[in-house]
Coordinates of C-alpha atoms in Angstrom, one line a residue:
Chain A
M1 CA 10.0 24.1 -22.9
S2 CA 8.9 22.3 -25.5
A3 CA 6.0 20.0 -24.8
L4 CA 6.4 16.1 -25.0
L5 CA 2.8 15.6 -24.2
E6 CA -0.5 17.8 -24.3
V7 CA -3.7 16.4 -22.9
E8 CA -6.5 18.6 -23.1
D9 CA -10.0 17.5 -21.8
L10 CA -9.3 13.9 -21.4
R11 CA -12.2 12.0 -20.3
V12 CA -12.5 8.2 -19.6
A13 CA -16.0 7.0 -19.4
F14 CA -17.4 3.3 -18.6
D15 CA -20.8 2.1 -19.9
T16 CA -22.4 0.2 -16.8
P17 CA -25.5 -1.2 -16.5
A18 CA -26.4 1.5 -13.9
G19 CA -25.4 4.2 -16.7
V20 CA -22.1 5.7 -17.8
V21 CA -19.6 6.4 -15.1
E22 CA -16.8 8.6 -16.0
A23 CA -13.3 7.9 -14.1
V24 CA -11.7 10.6 -15.8
R25 CA -13.8 13.9 -16.5
G26 CA -11.8 16.6 -18.7
L27 CA -8.2 16.1 -17.4
S28 CA -5.5 18.9 -19.1
F29 CA -1.9 19.5 -18.7
T30 CA 1.4 19.8 -20.7
L31 CA 4.3 17.7 -19.8
G32 CA 8.1 18.7 -20.8
R33 CA 11.2 16.9 -20.0
E34 CA 10.1 17.0 -16.1
R35 CA 9.0 15.1 -13.3
L36 CA 5.1 15.4 -13.0
G37 CA 3.2 13.8 -10.1
I38 CA -0.3 12.5 -10.3
V39 CA -2.0 12.0 -7.0
G40 CA -5.2 10.9 -5.7
E41 CA -6.9 8.3 -3.5
S42 CA -8.5 5.1 -4.8
G43 CA -10.9 5.8 -7.7
S44 CA -9.6 9.4 -8.2
G45 CA -8.8 8.4 -11.9
K46 CA -5.2 8.6 -11.8
T47 CA -4.4 5.2 -12.8
M48 CA -6.7 5.3 -15.9
T49 CA -5.2 8.7 -16.9
G50 CA -1.8 6.9 -17.3
R51 CA -3.6 4.0 -19.1
A52 CA -5.4 6.5 -21.3
I53 CA -2.4 8.0 -22.4
L54 CA -0.8 4.8 -23.8
R55 CA -4.4 3.8 -24.9
L56 CA -4.4 0.9 -22.8
V57 CA -8.1 1.3 -21.8
Q58 CA -10.0 -1.7 -22.6
P59 CA -13.6 -1.8 -23.6
P60 CA -16.3 -0.8 -22.6
G61 CA -14.0 1.9 -21.4
R62 CA -14.0 4.7 -23.8
V63 CA -11.5 7.5 -24.2
S64 CA -11.9 10.6 -25.6
A65 CA -9.8 14.0 -25.6
R66 CA -10.0 17.4 -27.7
R67 CA -6.2 16.8 -27.8
L68 CA -3.9 13.8 -26.8
A69 CA -0.5 14.3 -28.5
F70 CA 3.0 13.0 -27.7
D71 CA 5.6 14.8 -29.5
G72 CA 2.7 16.7 -31.9
Q73 CA 1.5 13.2 -33.0
E74 CA -2.3 12.8 -32.2
L75 CA -2.3 9.6 -30.2
L76 CA -6.2 8.8 -30.1
T77 CA -6.1 8.5 -34.1
L78 CA -2.8 7.2 -34.9
P79 CA -3.4 3.5 -36.3
E80 CA -2.8 0.7 -33.9
R81 CA 0.6 -0.4 -35.6
R82 CA 2.2 3.1 -35.2
L83 CA 1.1 3.5 -32.0
R84 CA 2.4 0.1 -31.0
A85 CA 5.8 1.1 -32.3
L86 CA 5.7 4.3 -30.3
R87 CA 4.6 2.2 -27.2
G88 CA 7.7 0.2 -27.4
R89 CA 10.2 2.6 -27.9
R90 CA 9.2 6.2 -26.9
L91 CA 6.4 5.7 -24.4
A92 CA 6.9 3.3 -21.6
M93 CA 5.0 2.4 -18.5
V94 CA 6.3 0.9 -15.2
M95 CA 3.6 -0.6 -12.9
Q96 CA 3.0 -1.2 -9.4
D97 CA 4.1 -5.3 -8.8
P98 CA 6.9 -6.7 -10.8
K99 CA 5.3 -10.1 -9.9
Y100 CA 2.5 -9.6 -12.3
S101 CA 4.4 -7.6 -15.0
L102 CA 7.2 -10.1 -15.7
N103 CA 6.4 -13.0 -17.5
P104 CA 7.2 -15.9 -15.2
V105 CA 8.5 -18.5 -17.5
M106 CA 11.0 -16.8 -19.4
S107 CA 14.3 -15.8 -18.2
V108 CA 14.9 -12.3 -17.3
G109 CA 17.6 -12.1 -20.2
R110 CA 15.2 -13.1 -22.7
Q111 CA 12.4 -10.9 -21.7
L112 CA 15.1 -7.9 -22.0
T113 CA 16.3 -8.6 -25.2
E114 CA 12.9 -9.8 -26.6
G115 CA 12.2 -6.3 -27.9
L116 CA 15.7 -5.2 -29.0
R117 CA 16.0 -8.3 -31.0
R118 CA 12.8 -7.9 -33.1
R119 CA 12.8 -4.1 -33.1
E120 CA 16.4 -3.2 -33.6
R121 CA 17.3 -6.6 -35.4
L122 CA 20.2 -6.8 -33.0
S123 CA 22.4 -10.0 -32.8
R124 CA 22.0 -12.0 -29.8
A125 CA 25.3 -11.2 -28.4
E126 CA 24.7 -7.4 -28.9
A127 CA 21.3 -7.4 -27.4
R128 CA 22.9 -9.1 -24.4
R129 CA 25.6 -6.6 -24.1
R130 CA 22.9 -3.7 -24.0
A131 CA 20.8 -5.7 -21.6
L132 CA 23.5 -6.3 -19.0
A133 CA 24.6 -2.7 -19.4
M134 CA 21.2 -1.5 -18.5
L135 CA 20.9 -4.0 -15.5
E136 CA 24.1 -2.3 -14.2
A137 CA 22.5 1.2 -14.8
V138 CA 19.8 0.1 -12.3
Q139 CA 22.6 -0.8 -10.0
I140 CA 22.0 -4.5 -9.8
R141 CA 25.3 -6.0 -8.3
D142 CA 25.5 -9.2 -10.2
P143 CA 23.8 -8.5 -13.5
E144 CA 24.9 -11.7 -15.1
R145 CA 23.2 -13.8 -12.4
V146 CA 19.9 -12.1 -12.8
Y147 CA 20.2 -12.0 -16.6
R148 CA 19.7 -15.7 -16.2
A149 CA 17.4 -15.9 -13.6
F150 CA 13.6 -16.3 -13.7
P151 CA 11.5 -13.9 -12.3
H152 CA 10.4 -16.0 -9.2
E153 CA 13.9 -16.0 -8.2
L154 CA 14.2 -12.1 -7.7
S155 CA 13.1 -10.0 -4.6
G156 CA 10.6 -7.2 -5.1
G157 CA 13.1 -4.6 -5.4
M158 CA 15.3 -6.7 -7.8
G159 CA 12.1 -7.2 -9.9
Q160 CA 11.0 -3.6 -10.1
R161 CA 14.7 -2.7 -11.0
V162 CA 14.3 -5.3 -14.0
M163 CA 11.1 -3.7 -14.8
I164 CA 12.6 -0.2 -14.8
A165 CA 15.8 -1.5 -17.0
M166 CA 13.4 -3.2 -19.3
M167 CA 11.6 0.0 -20.1
L168 CA 14.2 2.0 -20.5
I169 CA 16.4 -0.2 -22.7
P170 CA 14.6 1.4 -26.0
E171 CA 15.4 4.9 -24.3
P172 CA 11.8 6.1 -24.2
D173 CA 11.0 9.7 -24.2
L174 CA 8.2 9.4 -21.9
L175 CA 8.0 6.9 -18.9
I176 CA 4.6 6.9 -16.9
A177 CA 5.3 4.9 -13.7
D178 CA 2.3 3.9 -11.8
E179 CA 2.9 3.4 -7.9
P180 CA 6.3 1.6 -8.9
T181 CA 7.5 1.4 -5.3
S182 CA 4.3 0.8 -3.4
A183 CA 5.0 -2.8 -3.3
L184 CA 8.5 -2.5 -2.1
D185 CA 10.0 -2.1 1.3
V186 CA 11.0 1.7 2.2
T187 CA 14.7 1.2 2.0
V188 CA 14.3 -0.8 -1.2
E189 CA 12.0 2.1 -2.2
A190 CA 14.5 4.7 -1.6
E191 CA 17.2 2.9 -3.8
V192 CA 14.8 2.4 -6.7
L193 CA 13.8 6.3 -6.4
K194 CA 17.2 7.3 -6.7
I195 CA 17.9 5.1 -9.5
L196 CA 14.7 6.5 -11.5
D197 CA 15.7 10.0 -10.4
G198 CA 19.2 9.5 -11.7
L199 CA 18.0 8.1 -15.0
V200 CA 15.6 10.8 -15.5
R201 CA 18.2 13.7 -15.0
E202 CA 20.9 11.9 -17.3
R203 CA 18.6 10.9 -20.0
G204 CA 16.2 13.7 -19.8
L205 CA 13.2 12.0 -20.1
G206 CA 9.8 12.9 -19.0
L207 CA 8.0 11.1 -16.2
I208 CA 4.6 10.8 -15.2
F209 CA 4.6 9.3 -11.5
I210 CA 1.3 8.2 -10.4
S211 CA 0.9 7.6 -6.5
H212 CA -1.6 7.8 -3.6
D213 CA 1.4 9.3 -1.8
L214 CA 1.2 13.0 -1.7
P215 CA 4.5 13.4 0.5
L216 CA 6.7 11.1 -1.7
V217 CA 5.5 12.4 -4.7
S218 CA 6.3 16.1 -3.6
R219 CA 9.7 15.0 -2.5
F220 CA 10.3 13.2 -5.9
C221 CA 8.6 15.8 -8.6
D222 CA 8.9 18.8 -10.2
R223 CA 5.2 19.5 -10.2
V224 CA 2.0 17.7 -9.0
L225 CA -1.5 17.2 -10.0
V226 CA -3.9 16.5 -7.3
M227 CA -6.8 14.6 -8.7
Y228 CA -10.3 13.9 -7.2
A229 CA -13.3 12.1 -8.7
G230 CA -11.7 12.2 -12.2
R231 CA -10.8 15.9 -12.0
V232 CA -7.6 17.8 -11.1
V233 CA -8.7 19.9 -7.8
E234 CA -5.3 21.5 -7.5
E235 CA -1.8 22.0 -9.2
L236 CA 1.2 22.8 -7.2
K237 CA 5.1 23.5 -7.8
A238 CA 6.1 20.5 -5.6
A239 CA 8.3 22.8 -3.5
E240 CA 5.5 24.6 -2.5
L241 CA 3.1 21.8 -1.4
E242 CA 3.1 23.1 2.0
R243 CA 1.1 26.3 0.4
A244 CA -1.5 23.9 -0.7
R245 CA -4.9 25.6 -0.6
H246 CA -7.6 23.1 -1.9
P247 CA -9.5 21.3 1.3
Y248 CA -8.6 18.2 -0.1
T249 CA -4.8 18.4 -0.5
R250 CA -4.7 19.9 3.0
G251 CA -6.7 17.1 4.2
L252 CA -4.7 14.4 2.7
L253 CA -1.7 15.7 4.4
R254 CA -3.3 16.4 7.7
C255 CA -4.7 13.0 8.0
L256 CA -1.0 11.4 8.1
P257 CA 0.3 10.3 11.2
R258 CA 4.4 10.9 11.8
V259 CA 6.6 9.5 13.9
G260 CA 6.9 11.1 17.3
G261 CA 3.9 13.1 16.3
P262 CA 1.0 14.0 18.9
R263 CA -1.2 11.4 20.2
G264 CA -4.9 11.6 20.0
D265 CA -7.2 11.4 17.0
L266 CA -5.8 12.0 13.7
A267 CA -7.5 14.8 11.2
T268 CA -10.3 13.2 9.2
L269 CA -11.4 14.4 6.1
T270 CA -15.0 15.6 5.4
R271 CA -15.6 15.1 1.5
D272 CA -17.5 17.9 0.3
P273 CA -19.7 16.9 -2.8
A274 CA -18.7 20.0 -4.3
W275 CA -14.8 19.0 -4.9
A276 CA -16.3 16.5 -7.5
E277 CA -17.9 19.2 -9.4
Q278 CA -15.5 22.0 -9.6
G279 CA -11.7 21.3 -11.0
A280 CA -9.0 23.7 -10.5
E281 CA -9.3 27.0 -12.1
Chain B
M1 CA -11.1 -12.3 35.7
D2 CA -7.4 -11.7 35.6
G3 CA -6.0 -14.2 33.2
T4 CA -2.6 -12.6 32.8
G5 CA 0.5 -14.8 33.6
K6 CA 3.0 -14.1 36.2
G7 CA 4.3 -10.8 36.4
G8 CA 1.0 -9.0 35.2
A9 CA 1.9 -9.4 31.4
M10 CA -1.0 -9.9 29.1
I11 CA 1.2 -11.4 26.2
E12 CA 4.5 -13.1 27.2
I13 CA 6.9 -14.4 24.6
A14 CA 10.6 -15.9 25.6
G15 CA 12.7 -17.4 23.2
L16 CA 10.3 -17.8 20.5
E17 CA 11.5 -19.5 17.3
V18 CA 9.6 -20.4 14.0
V19 CA 11.2 -22.7 11.9
F20 CA 9.4 -23.4 8.4
A21 CA 11.0 -26.5 6.6
S22 CA 10.3 -27.3 3.0
R23 CA 12.0 -29.6 0.5
G24 CA 15.2 -29.7 3.0
D25 CA 15.5 -26.0 3.2
R26 CA 15.0 -24.7 7.0
V27 CA 13.6 -21.3 7.1
R28 CA 14.2 -19.7 10.7
A29 CA 11.3 -17.1 10.1
V30 CA 11.4 -16.0 13.9
D31 CA 14.6 -16.4 15.6
G32 CA 14.7 -16.2 19.6
I33 CA 12.5 -13.2 20.8
E34 CA 11.7 -12.0 24.0
L35 CA 8.7 -9.4 24.8
A36 CA 6.2 -9.2 27.6
V37 CA 3.1 -6.7 26.6
A38 CA 1.2 -5.3 29.7
E39 CA -2.6 -5.7 30.1
R40 CA -4.0 -2.6 28.1
E41 CA -0.6 -1.8 26.7
A42 CA -0.5 -1.2 23.0
F43 CA 2.6 -2.7 21.7
G44 CA 3.9 -2.5 18.2
L45 CA 6.3 -4.6 15.9
V46 CA 7.5 -2.7 12.9
G47 CA 9.9 -4.2 10.2
E48 CA 10.2 -4.9 6.5
S49 CA 9.0 -7.8 4.5
G50 CA 10.6 -11.0 5.5
S51 CA 11.6 -9.7 9.2
G52 CA 9.0 -12.0 11.0
K53 CA 6.8 -9.6 12.4
S54 CA 3.7 -11.3 11.1
T55 CA 4.8 -14.8 12.1
V56 CA 4.9 -13.6 15.7
L57 CA 1.4 -13.0 15.7
R58 CA 0.5 -16.0 14.0
A59 CA 2.6 -18.1 16.1
L60 CA 0.5 -16.6 19.3
C61 CA -2.5 -17.5 17.7
G62 CA -1.5 -21.1 16.3
L63 CA -1.4 -20.2 12.8
A64 CA 2.5 -20.8 12.4
P65 CA 4.4 -23.5 14.4
V66 CA 6.2 -22.9 17.6
S67 CA 9.7 -24.5 17.0
G68 CA 11.1 -23.3 20.4
G69 CA 10.3 -21.2 23.5
R70 CA 7.1 -20.0 24.6
A71 CA 4.2 -17.6 23.6
T72 CA 1.3 -17.3 25.7
I73 CA -1.6 -14.6 25.8
A74 CA -3.5 -14.3 29.4
G75 CA -1.5 -17.4 30.3
L76 CA -3.1 -19.7 27.3
P77 CA -0.3 -21.1 24.9
P78 CA -1.2 -20.9 21.1
P79 CA -4.1 -23.3 20.5
R80 CA -3.5 -26.4 18.5
R81 CA -7.0 -26.4 16.7
R82 CA -10.2 -24.3 17.2
D83 CA -10.3 -23.3 21.1
P84 CA -13.5 -21.4 21.9
A85 CA -11.8 -20.6 25.1
F86 CA -8.8 -18.8 23.4
A87 CA -11.4 -17.2 20.7
R88 CA -13.1 -15.5 23.7
R89 CA -9.8 -14.1 24.9
V90 CA -8.1 -13.1 21.7
Q91 CA -8.9 -12.2 18.1
M92 CA -7.0 -11.0 15.0
V93 CA -7.9 -8.2 12.3
F94 CA -6.2 -9.1 9.2
Q95 CA -4.3 -6.7 6.6
D96 CA -6.9 -7.2 3.4
P97 CA -10.5 -6.7 4.2
F98 CA -11.4 -7.7 0.6
S99 CA -10.2 -11.4 1.6
S100 CA -10.8 -11.6 5.3
L101 CA -14.6 -11.4 5.0
H102 CA -16.8 -14.4 3.6
P103 CA -18.0 -12.9 -0.1
R104 CA -21.3 -14.6 0.2
H105 CA -22.2 -14.0 3.8
T106 CA -24.2 -11.0 4.3
I107 CA -22.3 -8.5 7.1
D108 CA -25.2 -9.6 9.6
R109 CA -24.2 -13.4 9.5
T110 CA -20.3 -12.6 9.5
L111 CA -20.9 -10.5 12.7
A112 CA -23.6 -13.0 14.2
E113 CA -21.8 -16.2 13.5
P114 CA -19.0 -16.0 16.5
L115 CA -22.1 -15.6 18.8
V116 CA -23.7 -18.6 17.1
I117 CA -20.8 -20.7 17.4
H118 CA -20.4 -19.7 21.3
R119 CA -24.1 -20.0 21.6
L120 CA -24.4 -16.6 23.3
G121 CA -27.8 -15.1 23.3
D122 CA -30.9 -16.3 21.8
R123 CA -31.8 -14.5 18.1
R124 CA -33.5 -11.3 19.3
E125 CA -30.3 -10.7 21.5
R126 CA -27.9 -11.5 18.9
D127 CA -29.7 -9.1 16.4
R128 CA -29.4 -6.3 19.0
Q129 CA -25.7 -7.0 19.3
V130 CA -25.0 -7.2 16.0
E131 CA -26.8 -3.8 15.5
A132 CA -24.9 -2.2 18.2
A133 CA -21.7 -3.6 17.1
L134 CA -22.1 -2.0 13.9
T135 CA -23.2 1.5 15.6
D136 CA -20.0 1.1 17.5
V137 CA -17.7 0.8 14.7
G138 CA -19.6 3.8 13.0
L139 CA -21.7 2.2 10.6
D140 CA -25.2 2.4 9.9
P141 CA -27.4 -0.7 11.4
G142 CA -28.6 -0.5 7.4
F143 CA -25.4 -2.1 6.5
R144 CA -26.3 -5.7 8.2
F145 CA -28.0 -7.2 5.2
R146 CA -25.4 -6.1 2.6
Y147 CA -22.8 -8.1 1.2
P148 CA -19.0 -7.2 1.5
H149 CA -18.7 -6.3 -2.1
Q150 CA -21.3 -3.5 -1.9
L151 CA -19.0 -2.0 0.8
S152 CA -15.8 0.2 0.4
G153 CA -12.4 -1.0 2.0
G154 CA -12.7 1.3 4.7
Q155 CA -16.3 0.2 5.6
R156 CA -15.2 -3.4 5.2
Q157 CA -12.3 -3.1 7.7
R158 CA -14.7 -1.5 10.2
V159 CA -16.8 -4.8 9.8
A160 CA -13.8 -6.9 10.6
V161 CA -13.0 -5.0 13.4
A162 CA -16.7 -5.3 14.5
R163 CA -16.5 -8.9 14.0
A164 CA -13.2 -9.4 16.2
L165 CA -15.0 -7.5 18.9
M166 CA -18.1 -9.5 18.8
L167 CA -16.8 -11.9 21.6
E168 CA -15.5 -9.1 23.7
P169 CA -12.1 -10.3 23.8
Q170 CA -9.1 -8.8 26.0
V171 CA -6.7 -8.8 23.3
L172 CA -6.6 -7.8 19.7
L173 CA -3.9 -9.1 17.4
L174 CA -3.7 -6.4 14.3
D175 CA -1.8 -7.5 11.2
E176 CA -1.2 -4.1 9.1
P177 CA -4.9 -3.5 9.8
T178 CA -4.9 0.0 7.4
S179 CA -2.0 -0.7 5.0
A180 CA -4.5 -1.8 2.2
L181 CA -6.4 1.6 2.9
D182 CA -6.3 5.2 1.4
A183 CA -4.9 7.5 3.9
S184 CA -8.0 9.4 4.7
V185 CA -9.6 6.3 5.6
Q186 CA -6.7 5.1 7.6
A187 CA -7.1 7.9 9.9
E188 CA -10.7 7.0 10.5
V189 CA -9.9 3.4 11.2
L190 CA -6.9 4.1 13.4
N191 CA -9.2 6.6 15.2
L192 CA -11.8 4.0 15.5
L193 CA -9.3 1.2 17.0
S194 CA -7.9 3.9 19.5
R195 CA -11.2 4.7 21.0
L196 CA -12.3 1.1 21.2
R197 CA -8.9 0.2 23.0
R198 CA -9.6 3.0 25.3
E199 CA -13.3 2.2 25.9
R200 CA -12.7 -1.5 26.5
G201 CA -9.3 -1.4 28.1
L202 CA -8.1 -3.7 25.2
T203 CA -4.5 -4.9 24.8
F204 CA -3.1 -4.4 21.4
L205 CA -0.3 -6.1 19.5
M206 CA 0.1 -4.7 16.1
V207 CA 2.0 -5.3 13.3
S208 CA 3.1 -2.7 10.5
H209 CA 5.7 -2.0 7.9
D210 CA 4.5 1.7 8.6
F211 CA 6.7 3.1 11.5
A212 CA 4.6 6.6 11.7
V213 CA 1.3 4.2 12.1
I214 CA 2.7 1.9 14.2
D215 CA 4.3 4.8 16.5
H216 CA 1.1 6.9 16.4
M217 CA -0.9 3.7 17.7
C218 CA 1.6 2.3 20.1
D219 CA 3.0 2.5 23.6
R220 CA 6.1 0.8 22.8
V221 CA 7.4 -0.7 19.3
A222 CA 10.0 -3.1 18.8
V223 CA 12.0 -3.0 15.6
M224 CA 12.3 -6.4 13.8
Q225 CA 14.7 -7.5 11.4
G226 CA 15.7 -11.2 10.1
G227 CA 13.6 -12.8 12.7
R228 CA 15.1 -10.8 15.7
I229 CA 14.2 -7.9 17.6
V230 CA 16.9 -5.1 17.1
E231 CA 15.8 -2.8 19.5
T232 CA 12.6 -1.7 21.5
L233 CA 11.6 2.3 21.7
D234 CA 8.8 4.0 23.5
H235 CA 7.0 7.0 22.1
A236 CA 9.2 9.6 23.7
A237 CA 12.5 7.9 22.6
L238 CA 11.4 8.2 19.1
A239 CA 9.8 11.6 19.3
R240 CA 13.5 12.5 20.1
R241 CA 15.0 10.0 17.7
Q242 CA 17.1 8.4 20.6
V243 CA 17.8 5.4 18.5
R244 CA 20.8 3.2 19.2
E245 CA 20.8 0.8 16.4
D246 CA 21.9 1.7 12.7
Y247 CA 19.0 -0.3 11.2
T248 CA 16.5 1.4 13.1
R249 CA 18.1 4.7 12.1
R250 CA 18.0 3.5 8.2
L251 CA 14.5 2.7 8.6
L252 CA 13.2 6.0 10.1
E253 CA 15.4 7.8 7.5
A254 CA 13.6 6.2 4.5
S255 CA 10.2 6.4 6.2
S256 CA 10.9 10.2 6.3
A257 CA 10.1 10.2 2.8
H258 CA 6.5 9.5 3.5
A259 CA 6.2 11.6 6.2
P260 CA 3.7 14.9 5.9
L261 CA 4.9 18.3 5.7
A262 CA 3.8 21.0 7.7
L263 CA 1.2 23.1 6.0
Q264 CA 1.1 26.7 6.2
E265 CA -1.9 28.1 7.7
E266 CA -4.8 29.3 5.5
G267 CA -4.3 33.3 4.9
G268 CA -0.3 33.1 5.5
A269 CA 1.9 34.1 2.8

């Protein structure tokens, strides 16, 4: 498996009046054309990891790594212009809420074709054809209507499909999806995940799925990294989640209620300060 | 004090309709629902966004217009404006602890305010009650003079629960009380709510999009879609998946993607 992304000792630090706060503390992994889940609770550093890979961390945040390479190219030292070209074309990110990621005053069609027309200098008609095809690929039933619509005229699930379509039009090699379905209803979520899964399989892209939801991620991904306090505390094959060893991973699964489950108190998690100190072996 | 309507139900809803009108459009958010919640029962409304579940709660406490039918709690209709008698019986806990607490009031002021408004106790008595309330929701009394921004999401939601209980109401209306929280914090807050219900004999009407959470907390659950109740199920029926309606089945099926997996015991191969 050729490595699409190599991450070695990734760190994200913020200088605050109270001192340096490290959001990500020495993360390492390699990603092939597979589906990798990064799971953790709020403050675990999972979102910062995704942003750091795309070099989207704003000052006062600082990103450092021994190696952060996409397809062999070192991202941290790449000139901004070349990075921007990579980001548009080969690296893409889908965020949680389409309401905040789409331009509210631009029609969906214009947002979908803007990049194509600028980067690939396609004619208006050709760009439109490609955009409509992609809207169909994310299973939008009436692509012509959605193409003409403005974001506020779309439901959450529709908006998220548009976001995914937009990210996939340039046919990226790596897609980072940060809680792509958390703002959606469960029945819509199932459809969006199915679409994402189909696209990942057909187009053979690498996917990093960032989420707080360990059961969901383990059903969707090949491999899962569990993050706690900026470190990976456990790495698992998704199919072997039930063999999780780390008390944090086990605690995350135990504290969840289930339909028809026993009454009585839910298990709670007692956080051991040692978890923050040692990462996975 | 009995305070329940006839038939012993604490919350009674009959033919409730809520219609919002804007610029000529009429949206029927709640379209004729019936339900009765007994005293000390925990009743859940589960559904997807736009199903009308939150609007039912809001109509019960006067935050949404009752366009048709009836909705009463302890025999009281939804208050038109602030109604001290209603506030003493019924309190609400909202989803987002980041926006439901006043950002520039200390926790002390947030918790003491209902007592001040209702002219209960002198300052010394109020101090004692604020400390007791914090302890009761598992917070150190040292939190009294902090501000909401100095608290985590879970701590804030504990404060919101403590605030709702200051007037010792009989009924809590809970609107997605844990959906903004991490799973491990959710477990703590759900445990807290269950304990308080047991200890104080509270009646709960709880709304959530999360089938597992609502089933864990409630004796009976009504599934809502498009402003209507699709069907009502109790815990035993849900455990055996004895479901009548396709919509409920679809919702359960989709929810199962979030269900926890059984862990292998440590030491087991």
